[in-house]
């Protein structure tokens, strides 16, 4: 006999997930409990297919306890998050093809001898 999931459970998960997303809507970063490490935030898949804010580096949050993580306005200090979310700009744009200063070559004239050699 197949068990049916209670719609109330999914509604409760959706409300909880929406509340968690709203807590990070202002661009806050994430801290796990009283850790001194501040993580960048990405949306991760949670229970019931809901999206929840989580650390960008995907470090484990103790037992998926949504109460373990909380918003933090401090700068990201997690080295893995920093590596994943930042890129250092190059000094200059790299060339795809070498630059030439000569005038572009003109296309060869179309062939006119299309007759059959028979």
Tab-separated table of N, CA and C in Angstrom:
chain	number	residue	atom	x	y	z
A	1	UNK	N	0.836	-1.165	0.000
A	1	UNK	CA	0.000	0.000	0.000
A	1	UNK	C	0.895	1.247	0.000
A	2	UNK	N	0.694	2.113	-0.936
A	2	UNK	CA	1.501	3.332	-1.062
A	2	UNK	C	1.017	4.375	-0.062
A	3	UNK	N	1.988	5.056	0.537
A	3	UNK	CA	1.612	6.110	1.470
A	3	UNK	C	1.523	7.434	0.725
A	4	UNK	N	0.546	8.223	1.105
A	4	UNK	CA	0.384	9.530	0.476
A	4	UNK	C	0.952	10.599	1.405
A	5	UNK	N	1.697	11.515	0.816
A	5	UNK	CA	2.266	12.620	1.593
A	5	UNK	C	1.154	13.623	1.898
A	6	UNK	N	1.160	14.158	3.085
A	6	UNK	CA	0.167	15.154	3.478
A	6	UNK	C	0.467	16.485	2.815
A	7	UNK	N	-0.530	17.083	2.139
A	7	UNK	CA	-0.289	18.388	1.513
A	7	UNK	C	0.119	19.445	2.535
A	8	UNK	N	-0.313	19.289	3.771
A	8	UNK	CA	0.037	20.255	4.811
A	8	UNK	C	1.548	20.288	5.041
A	9	UNK	N	2.188	19.138	4.927
A	9	UNK	CA	3.638	19.072	5.109
A	9	UNK	C	4.342	19.915	4.053
A	10	UNK	N	3.934	19.756	2.783
A	10	UNK	CA	4.559	20.527	1.708
A	10	UNK	C	4.280	22.015	1.853
A	11	UNK	N	3.072	22.352	2.299
A	11	UNK	CA	2.749	23.763	2.526
A	11	UNK	C	3.623	24.346	3.634
A	12	UNK	N	3.829	23.580	4.702
A	12	UNK	CA	4.680	24.050	5.806
A	12	UNK	C	6.123	24.223	5.338
A	13	UNK	N	6.627	23.269	4.539
A	13	UNK	CA	7.988	23.380	4.013
A	13	UNK	C	8.121	24.603	3.116
A	14	UNK	N	7.098	24.850	2.296
A	14	UNK	CA	7.127	25.994	1.384
A	14	UNK	C	7.149	27.308	2.159
A	15	UNK	N	6.359	27.399	3.214
A	15	UNK	CA	6.323	28.618	4.029
A	15	UNK	C	7.667	28.827	4.710
A	16	UNK	N	8.222	27.767	5.269
A	16	UNK	CA	9.507	27.871	5.956
A	16	UNK	C	10.609	28.276	4.983
A	17	UNK	N	10.632	27.659	3.788
A	17	UNK	CA	11.654	27.972	2.786
A	17	UNK	C	11.517	29.416	2.299
A	18	UNK	N	10.288	29.873	2.089
A	18	UNK	CA	10.066	31.255	1.646
A	18	UNK	C	10.563	32.237	2.701
A	19	UNK	N	10.344	31.909	3.967
A	19	UNK	CA	10.817	32.761	5.054
A	19	UNK	C	12.347	32.824	5.072
A	20	UNK	N	12.987	31.681	4.860
A	20	UNK	CA	14.452	31.644	4.835
A	20	UNK	C	14.992	32.440	3.652
A	21	UNK	N	14.362	32.314	2.485
A	21	UNK	CA	14.812	33.070	1.306
A	21	UNK	C	14.662	34.568	1.547
A	22	UNK	N	13.566	34.961	2.194
A	22	UNK	CA	13.329	36.382	2.465
A	22	UNK	C	14.396	36.947	3.402
A	23	UNK	N	14.894	36.135	4.323
A	23	UNK	CA	15.918	36.593	5.271
A	23	UNK	C	17.217	36.968	4.568
A	24	UNK	N	17.462	36.398	3.388
A	24	UNK	CA	18.696	36.662	2.644
A	24	UNK	C	18.453	37.548	1.416
A	25	UNK	N	17.235	38.022	1.248
A	25	UNK	CA	16.877	38.793	0.052
A	25	UNK	C	17.635	40.106	-0.064
A	26	UNK	N	18.134	40.628	1.046
A	26	UNK	CA	18.862	41.903	1.003
A	26	UNK	C	20.329	41.727	0.635
A	27	UNK	N	20.716	40.507	0.268
A	27	UNK	CA	22.106	40.262	-0.122
A	27	UNK	C	22.996	39.820	1.016
A	28	UNK	N	22.386	39.451	2.138
A	28	UNK	CA	23.186	38.982	3.275
A	28	UNK	C	23.978	37.743	2.916
A	29	UNK	N	25.085	37.593	3.597
A	29	UNK	CA	25.867	36.369	3.503
A	29	UNK	C	25.368	35.429	4.592
A	30	UNK	N	26.058	34.325	4.832
A	30	UNK	CA	25.565	33.291	5.731
A	30	UNK	C	26.639	32.872	6.723
A	31	UNK	N	26.227	32.706	7.962
A	31	UNK	CA	27.119	32.201	9.004
A	31	UNK	C	26.435	30.987	9.618
A	32	UNK	N	27.185	29.937	9.894
A	32	UNK	CA	26.645	28.731	10.521
A	32	UNK	C	26.919	28.814	12.016
A	33	UNK	N	25.841	28.821	12.768
A	33	UNK	CA	25.887	28.937	14.234
A	33	UNK	C	26.818	30.074	14.659
A	34	UNK	N	27.751	29.824	15.549
A	34	UNK	CA	28.630	30.893	16.033
A	34	UNK	C	30.008	30.832	15.373
A	35	UNK	N	30.091	30.175	14.232
A	35	UNK	CA	31.359	30.074	13.508
A	35	UNK	C	31.857	31.470	13.129
A	36	UNK	N	33.141	31.617	13.043
A	36	UNK	CA	33.723	32.884	12.616
A	36	UNK	C	33.809	33.010	11.112
A	37	UNK	N	33.354	31.993	10.386
A	37	UNK	CA	33.460	31.982	8.930
A	37	UNK	C	32.145	32.465	8.318
A	38	UNK	N	32.245	33.414	7.393
A	38	UNK	CA	31.078	33.932	6.688
A	38	UNK	C	31.114	33.385	5.268
A	39	UNK	N	29.995	32.795	4.848
A	39	UNK	CA	29.899	32.150	3.531
A	39	UNK	C	29.076	32.997	2.555
A	40	UNK	N	29.374	32.859	1.273
A	40	UNK	CA	28.514	33.397	0.225
A	40	UNK	C	27.273	32.507	0.173
A	41	UNK	N	26.175	33.032	-0.346
A	41	UNK	CA	24.903	32.307	-0.347
A	41	UNK	C	24.497	31.911	-1.762
A	42	UNK	N	24.036	30.678	-1.894
A	42	UNK	CA	23.389	30.195	-3.118
A	42	UNK	C	22.113	29.480	-2.696
A	43	UNK	N	21.179	29.372	-3.614
A	43	UNK	CA	19.961	28.627	-3.321
A	43	UNK	C	20.218	27.147	-3.602
A	44	UNK	N	19.909	26.313	-2.625
A	44	UNK	CA	20.124	24.878	-2.752
A	44	UNK	C	18.789	24.152	-2.633
A	45	UNK	N	18.738	22.963	-3.178
A	45	UNK	CA	17.516	22.163	-3.101
A	45	UNK	C	17.390	21.618	-1.685
A	46	UNK	N	16.189	21.723	-1.146
A	46	UNK	CA	15.912	21.284	0.213
A	46	UNK	C	14.798	20.263	0.183
A	47	UNK	N	14.215	19.980	1.288
A	47	UNK	CA	13.136	19.004	1.394
A	47	UNK	C	11.934	19.413	0.539
A	48	UNK	N	11.262	18.433	-0.036
A	48	UNK	CA	10.063	18.709	-0.821
A	48	UNK	C	10.333	19.504	-2.079
A	49	UNK	N	11.601	19.559	-2.532
A	49	UNK	CA	11.942	20.305	-3.740
A	49	UNK	C	12.026	21.807	-3.539
A	50	UNK	N	11.899	22.266	-2.307
A	50	UNK	CA	11.983	23.701	-2.026
A	50	UNK	C	13.429	24.173	-2.155
A	51	UNK	N	13.591	25.467	-2.385
A	51	UNK	CA	14.917	26.091	-2.448
A	51	UNK	C	15.186	26.814	-1.141
A	52	UNK	N	16.384	26.586	-0.601
A	52	UNK	CA	16.796	27.212	0.653
A	52	UNK	C	18.164	27.855	0.460
A	53	UNK	N	18.427	28.962	1.158
A	53	UNK	CA	19.759	29.552	1.114
A	53	UNK	C	20.760	28.604	1.776
A	54	UNK	N	21.907	28.468	1.164
A	54	UNK	CA	22.962	27.628	1.717
A	54	UNK	C	24.317	28.185	1.351
A	55	UNK	N	25.376	27.658	1.957
A	55	UNK	CA	26.721	28.138	1.642
A	55	UNK	C	27.122	27.781	0.216
A	56	UNK	N	27.715	28.723	-0.489
A	56	UNK	CA	28.125	28.496	-1.878
A	56	UNK	C	29.133	27.358	-1.992
A	57	UNK	N	29.943	27.171	-0.958
A	57	UNK	CA	30.970	26.130	-0.989
A	57	UNK	C	30.392	24.746	-0.695
A	58	UNK	N	29.112	24.691	-0.362
A	58	UNK	CA	28.393	23.447	-0.075
A	58	UNK	C	28.912	22.725	1.164
A	59	UNK	N	29.520	23.462	2.093
A	59	UNK	CA	29.943	22.857	3.346
A	59	UNK	C	28.691	22.349	4.057
A	60	UNK	N	28.810	21.238	4.730
A	60	UNK	CA	27.659	20.663	5.409
A	60	UNK	C	27.180	21.532	6.552
A	61	UNK	N	25.869	21.712	6.619
A	61	UNK	CA	25.252	22.412	7.741
A	61	UNK	C	24.642	21.322	8.608
A	62	UNK	N	25.091	21.220	9.817
A	62	UNK	CA	24.777	20.138	10.739
A	62	UNK	C	23.367	19.585	10.590
A	63	UNK	N	23.277	18.390	10.007
A	63	UNK	CA	22.009	17.683	9.919
A	63	UNK	C	20.917	18.390	9.156
A	64	UNK	N	21.243	19.242	8.251
A	64	UNK	CA	20.266	19.992	7.464
A	64	UNK	C	19.376	20.825	8.362
A	65	UNK	N	19.891	21.237	9.490
A	65	UNK	CA	19.125	22.055	10.419
A	65	UNK	C	19.026	23.463	9.855
A	66	UNK	N	17.864	23.867	9.367
A	66	UNK	CA	17.749	25.198	8.772
A	66	UNK	C	17.966	26.318	9.777
A	67	UNK	N	17.845	26.008	11.061
A	67	UNK	CA	18.077	27.016	12.079
A	67	UNK	C	19.548	27.221	12.381
A	68	UNK	N	20.421	26.362	11.854
A	68	UNK	CA	21.855	26.468	12.116
A	68	UNK	C	22.493	27.630	11.350
A	69	UNK	N	21.913	27.979	10.218
A	69	UNK	CA	22.461	29.058	9.389
A	69	UNK	C	21.658	30.328	9.633
A	70	UNK	N	22.340	31.452	9.626
A	70	UNK	CA	21.639	32.723	9.778
A	70	UNK	C	22.337	33.802	8.957
A	71	UNK	N	21.573	34.831	8.552
A	71	UNK	CA	22.147	35.901	7.735
A	71	UNK	C	23.238	36.658	8.481
A	72	UNK	N	24.204	37.125	7.725
A	72	UNK	CA	25.313	37.902	8.289
A	72	UNK	C	25.703	38.959	7.258
A	73	UNK	N	25.787	40.213	7.678
A	73	UNK	CA	26.127	41.301	6.759
A	73	UNK	C	27.633	41.466	6.586
A	74	UNK	N	28.417	40.646	7.272
A	74	UNK	CA	29.871	40.732	7.142
A	74	UNK	C	30.344	40.258	5.776
A	75	UNK	N	31.572	40.596	5.452
A	75	UNK	CA	32.183	40.176	4.185
A	75	UNK	C	32.442	38.670	4.208
A	76	UNK	N	32.375	38.048	3.038
A	76	UNK	CA	32.648	36.614	2.915
A	76	UNK	C	34.097	36.357	3.309
A	77	UNK	N	34.306	35.387	4.209
A	77	UNK	CA	35.653	35.028	4.639
A	77	UNK	C	35.997	33.582	4.306
A	78	UNK	N	35.010	32.786	3.889
A	78	UNK	CA	35.261	31.386	3.529
A	78	UNK	C	36.122	31.355	2.266
A	79	UNK	N	37.261	30.701	2.347
A	79	UNK	CA	38.181	30.670	1.206
A	79	UNK	C	37.578	29.933	0.013
A	80	UNK	N	36.844	28.854	0.279
A	80	UNK	CA	36.221	28.110	-0.829
A	80	UNK	C	35.140	28.947	-1.501
A	81	UNK	N	34.312	29.620	-0.721
A	81	UNK	CA	33.275	30.487	-1.292
A	81	UNK	C	33.896	31.595	-2.131
A	82	UNK	N	34.954	32.203	-1.601
A	82	UNK	CA	35.627	33.276	-2.338
A	82	UNK	C	36.168	32.775	-3.668
A	83	UNK	N	36.739	31.592	-3.651
A	83	UNK	CA	37.299	31.029	-4.879
A	83	UNK	C	36.204	30.728	-5.903
A	84	UNK	N	35.046	30.293	-5.414
A	84	UNK	CA	33.935	29.938	-6.298
A	84	UNK	C	33.186	31.151	-6.829
A	85	UNK	N	33.165	32.229	-6.078
A	85	UNK	CA	32.300	33.356	-6.446
A	85	UNK	C	33.027	34.572	-6.985
A	86	UNK	N	34.351	34.558	-6.999
A	86	UNK	CA	35.079	35.708	-7.532
A	86	UNK	C	36.017	35.255	-8.632
A	87	UNK	N	36.264	36.149	-9.526
A	87	UNK	CA	37.268	35.886	-10.561
A	87	UNK	C	38.104	37.143	-10.691
A	88	UNK	N	39.373	36.930	-10.824
A	88	UNK	CA	40.272	38.069	-10.956
A	88	UNK	C	40.287	38.518	-12.413
A	89	UNK	N	40.034	39.792	-12.655
A	89	UNK	CA	40.050	40.268	-14.037
A	89	UNK	C	41.466	40.264	-14.591
A	90	UNK	N	41.585	39.985	-15.869
A	90	UNK	CA	42.879	40.028	-16.525
A	90	UNK	C	43.327	41.463	-16.730
A	91	UNK	N	44.589	41.623	-17.046
A	91	UNK	CA	45.114	42.965	-17.268
A	91	UNK	C	44.580	43.565	-18.561
A	92	UNK	N	44.361	42.718	-19.535
A	92	UNK	CA	43.892	43.212	-20.825
A	92	UNK	C	43.113	42.118	-21.535
A	93	UNK	N	42.354	42.524	-22.520
A	93	UNK	CA	41.585	41.571	-23.308
A	93	UNK	C	42.544	40.774	-24.187
A	94	UNK	N	42.417	39.464	-24.187
A	94	UNK	CA	43.258	38.636	-25.038
A	94	UNK	C	42.754	38.686	-26.469
A	95	UNK	N	43.683	38.602	-27.417
A	95	UNK	CA	43.312	38.627	-28.830
A	95	UNK	C	42.818	37.269	-29.260
A	96	UNK	N	41.733	37.258	-30.000
A	96	UNK	CA	41.247	36.017	-30.573
A	96	UNK	C	42.040	35.703	-31.839
A	97	UNK	N	42.270	36.730	-32.654
A	97	UNK	CA	43.077	36.612	-33.859
A	97	UNK	C	44.103	37.734	-33.837
A	98	UNK	N	45.277	37.508	-34.438
A	98	UNK	CA	46.279	38.584	-34.434
A	98	UNK	C	45.765	39.802	-35.210
A	99	UNK	N	46.042	40.973	-34.678
A	99	UNK	CA	45.625	42.211	-35.346
A	99	UNK	C	46.542	42.466	-36.539
A	100	UNK	N	45.969	42.938	-37.628
A	100	UNK	CA	46.759	43.283	-38.813
A	100	UNK	C	46.502	44.741	-39.148
A	101	UNK	N	47.508	45.388	-39.686
A	101	UNK	CA	47.356	46.782	-40.077
A	101	UNK	C	47.207	46.913	-41.585
A	102	UNK	N	47.478	45.835	-42.317
A	102	UNK	CA	47.356	45.875	-43.777
A	102	UNK	C	45.880	45.853	-44.160
A	103	UNK	N	45.604	46.368	-45.350
A	103	UNK	CA	44.228	46.357	-45.850
A	103	UNK	C	43.787	44.910	-46.040
A	104	UNK	N	42.534	44.630	-45.794
A	104	UNK	CA	42.062	43.259	-45.953
A	104	UNK	C	42.149	42.826	-47.410
A	105	UNK	N	42.444	41.543	-47.595
A	105	UNK	CA	42.529	41.022	-48.961
A	105	UNK	C	41.145	40.994	-49.569
A	106	UNK	N	41.120	41.205	-50.868
A	106	UNK	CA	39.837	41.159	-51.574
A	106	UNK	C	39.593	39.747	-52.049
A	107	UNK	N	38.348	39.389	-52.148
A	107	UNK	CA	37.991	38.050	-52.603
A	107	UNK	C	38.419	37.869	-54.053
A	108	UNK	N	38.829	36.661	-54.395
A	108	UNK	CA	39.229	36.357	-55.768
A	108	UNK	C	38.009	36.483	-56.670
A	109	UNK	N	38.223	36.931	-57.922
A	109	UNK	CA	37.091	37.055	-58.844
A	109	UNK	C	36.451	35.686	-59.094
A	110	UNK	N	35.172	35.694	-59.344
A	110	UNK	CA	34.443	34.453	-59.591
A	110	UNK	C	34.924	33.820	-60.882
A	111	UNK	N	34.932	32.496	-60.926
A	111	UNK	CA	35.339	31.769	-62.129
A	111	UNK	C	34.251	31.852	-63.181
A	112	UNK	N	34.689	32.048	-64.414
A	112	UNK	CA	33.706	32.164	-65.497
A	112	UNK	C	33.740	30.955	-66.411
A	113	UNK	N	34.739	30.080	-66.288
A	113	UNK	CA	34.848	28.914	-67.185
A	113	UNK	C	34.140	27.726	-66.561
A	114	UNK	N	32.821	27.747	-66.557
A	114	UNK	CA	32.051	26.673	-65.954
A	114	UNK	C	31.568	25.651	-66.978
A	115	UNK	N	32.072	25.735	-68.193
A	115	UNK	CA	31.641	24.802	-69.241
A	115	UNK	C	32.156	23.389	-68.978
A	116	UNK	N	31.477	22.413	-69.579
A	116	UNK	CA	31.875	21.009	-69.401
A	116	UNK	C	33.088	20.706	-70.262
A	117	UNK	N	34.030	20.015	-69.717
A	117	UNK	CA	35.207	19.585	-70.492
A	117	UNK	C	34.906	18.189	-71.004
A	118	UNK	N	34.474	18.061	-72.141
A	118	UNK	CA	34.022	16.763	-72.568
A	118	UNK	C	34.706	16.235	-73.664
